[in-house]
Amino acid sequence: MDETLASVYRADRGRVLARLIGVLRDFDLAEDAIQDAMVAAASTWPVRGVPENPAGWLVTTARRKAIDRLRSAAADERRHRRWGELSITWDTGDGSEPIVDDRLRLIFTCCHPALTLEAQVALTLRSLGGLSTEEVARAFLISETALAQRIVRAKRKIRQAGIAYRVPPPAELPDRLAAVLAVIYLIFNAGYLSASGPDLVNVDLCDEALRLVGVVVDLLPDEPEPMALAAMMHFQDSRREARVDGDGVPTTLEEQDRSRWDAAKVATGVMFLYRAQQTGRTGPYLLKASISAVHVGAPRSDLTDWASIVDLYDLLLHWEPTAVVRLNRAVAVVMADSPAAGLTLVDDPGLAEELAGYHLYQVTRADLLRRSGRLDEAAAAYRRARGQTNNAAEQRFIDRRLKALAAADHQIG
Amino acid sequence: MRYMLIIHNDETHPLPGAPGWDELMADYAEFSKELASRGHPFTGDPLQGPDMATTVRVRGGETLTVDGPFAETKEWMSGYYLIECDDLDQALSAAAMVPSARFGSVEVRPIAEM
């Protein structure tokens, strides 16, 4: 019985919570009411059997429990009024109700741009992912107390500043959806990067992010961008095993053993990308996923269709005219054409200035210089990059490159 | 809900008679029309500059009056709107239409209803 309850909780907590927040308009009350309903379920289900619609039963029971809580705290008139409203809309029925899926409203509220990005991430993982504050804090290496305070503040702002619990209207949807997807991708990358360090994290943020994007895909099936992000994350995730070598040093796409890529994840990614393309619309994630797909489609790195990648970056520049996209395009030009052509693009003064503090800019330059045979300049660029990163694994990667350069230099000399 | 849109500006904001001023005033007239057409009841006014400010404090029953604003800042409050909206999104959308938002910033604060 406990197992039934636990599996209902795992599978439906997000939907039950989203619905309750929709009804109660109060994150904390909804969370407390779910706890009350779980306690009630633990004592009644073993006696009366599991209800036919367990999630609906939990919503109805939690709603009753919320009314009890409001009633006992109904000292002030405002609460009394809310309690009255709740009683009117409360449909008793057979003890369960068809559950309206409010998760989309919940995720748009959690990822509202009026909240800090940190709060957006924490609220999303807590309410839709069902993670505890402690788990989120540990995954992001921040103190639990500090995170708890930020969550309290964010919930208060949602309530008091009048952040609406709704899916944005069509005119606002593209921007707001981009914000939701950015939060999900941030969660994914936090998981992806942390797993290469000492592995103390017991929550798999990559899996959480994949689940969250799946929810958005299911609830917005006509939007290409969530499907494209799902594709991109599956492609990236397929390289989880191959992205570091035996010593834990990051490997480049070029160096990776492609037989270690997870074929099932690649296939899922291709399926999502295909569905996104079927919408006939495009967007930044669709272009990025398409770039990933070109890499994934190459059996060996020297068989990569770099010309297509350059074309895709050209399209991406219309959406994201950023220095990082220009840098990545330059790399693709190098691979499609020649290191010299790429160096001209990378040494563009505007780009150099904008990316001055970005270690991957120097790493990229160093790689192009190395490929052009300008070994001394390459070593200088690697040394600059080394001073710009604190990540131990990346430093080891750079050290290894410097050592290889020194050896090559010695051979030539 | 009621929200106050607090407009902050610095010296980059056009002054009366300077280039750009007439266009800005036309934009403000347009903004008022747009707010009205969206059905938001509102009031609002520009303020004179901080050099016209006088600051008052009462300490131990004594009134202290000094020339100037409370503190020297690079940005100052130059005007406000008080508008009624359904939710924060409507208020944020109105704030983004305030013509001076192109020069300074607009702070959106919900009114603490008593």
mmCIF file of N, CA, C and O in Angstrom, chain A residues 292-329:
data_model
loop_
_atom_site.group_PDB
_atom_site.id
_atom_site.type_symbol
_atom_site.label_atom_id
_atom_site.label_comp_id
_atom_site.label_asym_id
_atom_site.label_seq_id
_atom_site.Cartn_x
_atom_site.Cartn_y
_atom_site.Cartn_z
ATOM 1 N N SER A 292 23.596 20.046 -33.683
ATOM 2 C CA SER A 292 23.955 18.829 -32.941
ATOM 3 C C SER A 292 23.722 17.587 -33.783
ATOM 4 O O SER A 292 24.506 16.644 -33.753
ATOM 5 N N ALA A 293 22.597 17.602 -34.519
ATOM 6 C CA ALA A 293 22.231 16.422 -35.317
ATOM 7 C C ALA A 293 23.264 16.160 -36.410
ATOM 8 O O ALA A 293 23.539 15.004 -36.737
ATOM 9 N N VAL A 294 23.844 17.229 -36.954
ATOM 10 C CA VAL A 294 24.876 17.035 -37.980
ATOM 11 C C VAL A 294 26.076 16.319 -37.368
ATOM 12 O O VAL A 294 26.615 15.374 -37.936
ATOM 13 N N HIS A 295 26.467 16.741 -36.161
ATOM 14 C CA HIS A 295 27.585 16.073 -35.473
ATOM 15 C C HIS A 295 27.261 14.614 -35.200
ATOM 16 O O HIS A 295 28.061 13.719 -35.451
ATOM 17 N N VAL A 296 26.054 14.422 -34.667
ATOM 18 C CA VAL A 296 25.644 13.071 -34.285
ATOM 19 C C VAL A 296 25.590 12.160 -35.513
ATOM 20 O O VAL A 296 25.873 10.973 -35.440
ATOM 21 N N GLY A 297 25.249 12.755 -36.669
ATOM 22 C CA GLY A 297 25.102 11.970 -37.885
ATOM 23 C C GLY A 297 26.423 11.562 -38.521
ATOM 24 O O GLY A 297 26.438 10.763 -39.469
ATOM 25 N N ALA A 298 27.539 12.121 -38.010
ATOM 26 C CA ALA A 298 28.843 11.791 -38.616
ATOM 27 C C ALA A 298 29.454 10.589 -37.903
ATOM 28 O O ALA A 298 29.705 10.638 -36.711
ATOM 29 N N PRO A 299 29.704 9.495 -38.626
ATOM 30 C CA PRO A 299 30.283 8.316 -37.986
ATOM 31 C C PRO A 299 31.702 8.570 -37.488
ATOM 32 O O PRO A 299 32.137 7.962 -36.513
ATOM 33 N N ARG A 300 32.440 9.460 -38.173
ATOM 34 C CA ARG A 300 33.776 9.856 -37.717
ATOM 35 C C ARG A 300 33.855 11.370 -37.785
ATOM 36 O O ARG A 300 33.209 11.992 -38.627
ATOM 37 N N SER A 301 34.678 11.982 -36.922
ATOM 38 C CA SER A 301 34.677 13.448 -36.878
ATOM 39 C C SER A 301 35.114 14.039 -38.220
ATOM 40 O O SER A 301 34.629 15.092 -38.620
ATOM 41 N N ASP A 302 36.025 13.344 -38.949
ATOM 42 C CA ASP A 302 36.468 13.923 -40.226
ATOM 43 C C ASP A 302 35.425 13.757 -41.332
ATOM 44 O O ASP A 302 35.626 14.218 -42.444
ATOM 45 N N LEU A 303 34.301 13.109 -41.007
ATOM 46 C CA LEU A 303 33.223 13.003 -41.993
ATOM 47 C C LEU A 303 32.096 13.996 -41.684
ATOM 48 O O LEU A 303 31.016 13.936 -42.267
ATOM 49 N N THR A 304 32.330 14.912 -40.726
ATOM 50 C CA THR A 304 31.304 15.893 -40.353
ATOM 51 C C THR A 304 31.030 16.842 -41.525
ATOM 52 O O THR A 304 31.966 17.317 -42.169
ATOM 53 N N ASP A 305 29.744 17.104 -41.746
ATOM 54 C CA ASP A 305 29.348 18.013 -42.834
ATOM 55 C C ASP A 305 29.438 19.459 -42.339
ATOM 56 O O ASP A 305 28.442 20.072 -41.978
ATOM 57 N N TRP A 306 30.675 19.987 -42.308
ATOM 58 C CA TRP A 306 30.884 21.315 -41.730
ATOM 59 C C TRP A 306 30.214 22.423 -42.535
ATOM 60 O O TRP A 306 29.819 23.440 -41.961
ATOM 61 N N ALA A 307 30.074 22.236 -43.845
ATOM 62 C CA ALA A 307 29.431 23.277 -44.659
ATOM 63 C C ALA A 307 27.989 23.502 -44.202
ATOM 64 O O ALA A 307 27.525 24.645 -44.092
ATOM 65 N N SER A 308 27.288 22.399 -43.888
ATOM 66 C CA SER A 308 25.912 22.547 -43.389
ATOM 67 C C SER A 308 25.902 23.257 -42.044
ATOM 68 O O SER A 308 25.007 24.052 -41.750
ATOM 69 N N ILE A 309 26.911 22.952 -41.229
ATOM 70 C CA ILE A 309 26.967 23.585 -39.907
ATOM 71 C C ILE A 309 27.176 25.092 -40.041
ATOM 72 O O ILE A 309 26.535 25.884 -39.344
ATOM 73 N N VAL A 310 28.043 25.489 -40.984
ATOM 74 C CA VAL A 310 28.236 26.927 -41.222
ATOM 75 C C VAL A 310 26.911 27.571 -41.621
ATOM 76 O O VAL A 310 26.530 28.623 -41.099
ATOM 77 N N ASP A 311 26.180 26.929 -42.523
ATOM 78 C CA ASP A 311 24.873 27.468 -42.948
ATOM 79 C C ASP A 311 23.921 27.611 -41.763
ATOM 80 O O ASP A 311 23.209 28.607 -41.641
ATOM 81 N N LEU A 312 23.903 26.596 -40.889
ATOM 82 C CA LEU A 312 22.995 26.645 -39.735
ATOM 83 C C LEU A 312 23.390 27.768 -38.784
ATOM 84 O O LEU A 312 22.533 28.471 -38.238
ATOM 85 N N TYR A 313 24.705 27.965 -38.590
ATOM 86 C CA TYR A 313 25.140 29.088 -37.744
ATOM 87 C C TYR A 313 24.753 30.431 -38.365
ATOM 88 O O TYR A 313 24.409 31.374 -37.657
ATOM 89 N N ASP A 314 24.809 30.525 -39.696
ATOM 90 C CA ASP A 314 24.373 31.763 -40.348
ATOM 91 C C ASP A 314 22.918 32.061 -39.997
ATOM 92 O O ASP A 314 22.554 33.203 -39.708
ATOM 93 N N LEU A 315 22.082 31.022 -40.015
ATOM 94 C CA LEU A 315 20.668 31.211 -39.669
ATOM 95 C C LEU A 315 20.521 31.558 -38.187
ATOM 96 O O LEU A 315 19.724 32.412 -37.812
ATOM 97 N N LEU A 316 21.321 30.894 -37.359
ATOM 98 C CA LEU A 316 21.233 31.125 -35.911
ATOM 99 C C LEU A 316 21.610 32.569 -35.556
ATOM 100 O O LEU A 316 21.059 33.153 -34.627
ATOM 101 N N LEU A 317 22.534 33.142 -36.350
ATOM 102 C CA LEU A 317 22.954 34.522 -36.082
ATOM 103 C C LEU A 317 21.793 35.513 -36.196
ATOM 104 O O LEU A 317 21.798 36.557 -35.548
ATOM 105 N N HIS A 318 20.789 35.171 -37.010
ATOM 106 C CA HIS A 318 19.617 36.063 -37.093
ATOM 107 C C HIS A 318 18.874 36.107 -35.767
ATOM 108 O O HIS A 318 18.307 37.117 -35.391
ATOM 109 N N TRP A 319 18.859 34.954 -35.047
ATOM 110 C CA TRP A 319 18.142 34.871 -33.775
ATOM 111 C C TRP A 319 19.017 35.341 -32.628
ATOM 112 O O TRP A 319 18.546 35.997 -31.703
ATOM 113 N N GLU A 320 20.271 34.945 -32.677
ATOM 114 C CA GLU A 320 21.191 35.249 -31.571
ATOM 115 C C GLU A 320 22.477 35.839 -32.132
ATOM 116 O O GLU A 320 23.455 35.128 -32.325
ATOM 117 N N PRO A 321 22.481 37.143 -32.399
ATOM 118 C CA PRO A 321 23.691 37.733 -32.971
ATOM 119 C C PRO A 321 24.752 37.981 -31.888
ATOM 120 O O PRO A 321 25.197 39.094 -31.689
ATOM 121 N N THR A 322 25.149 36.923 -31.203
ATOM 122 C CA THR A 322 26.082 37.069 -30.082
ATOM 123 C C THR A 322 27.492 36.690 -30.494
ATOM 124 O O THR A 322 27.715 36.001 -31.491
ATOM 125 N N ALA A 323 28.438 37.137 -29.678
ATOM 126 C CA ALA A 323 29.847 36.857 -29.952
ATOM 127 C C ALA A 323 30.128 35.358 -29.902
ATOM 128 O O ALA A 323 30.925 34.843 -30.686
ATOM 129 N N VAL A 324 29.463 34.655 -28.972
ATOM 130 C CA VAL A 324 29.719 33.214 -28.838
ATOM 131 C C VAL A 324 29.267 32.464 -30.095
ATOM 132 O O VAL A 324 29.965 31.572 -30.586
ATOM 133 N N VAL A 325 28.108 32.861 -30.646
ATOM 134 C CA VAL A 325 27.640 32.210 -31.873
ATOM 135 C C VAL A 325 28.611 32.512 -33.017
ATOM 136 O O VAL A 325 28.951 31.635 -33.819
ATOM 137 N N ARG A 326 29.123 33.766 -33.075
ATOM 138 C CA ARG A 326 30.094 34.114 -34.126
ATOM 139 C C ARG A 326 31.365 33.281 -33.973
ATOM 140 O O ARG A 326 31.947 32.830 -34.963
ATOM 141 N N LEU A 327 31.777 33.083 -32.722
ATOM 142 C CA LEU A 327 32.982 32.276 -32.469
ATOM 143 C C LEU A 327 32.774 30.838 -32.953
ATOM 144 O O LEU A 327 33.626 30.266 -33.644
ATOM 145 N N ASN A 328 31.622 30.260 -32.610
ATOM 146 C CA ASN A 328 31.348 28.887 -33.024
ATOM 147 C C ASN A 328 31.240 28.762 -34.536
ATOM 148 O O ASN A 328 31.644 27.762 -35.118
ATOM 149 N N ARG A 329 30.697 29.816 -35.160
ATOM 150 C CA ARG A 329 30.609 29.804 -36.621
ATOM 151 C C ARG A 329 32.019 29.809 -37.220
ATOM 152 O O ARG A 329 32.306 29.078 -38.175
#
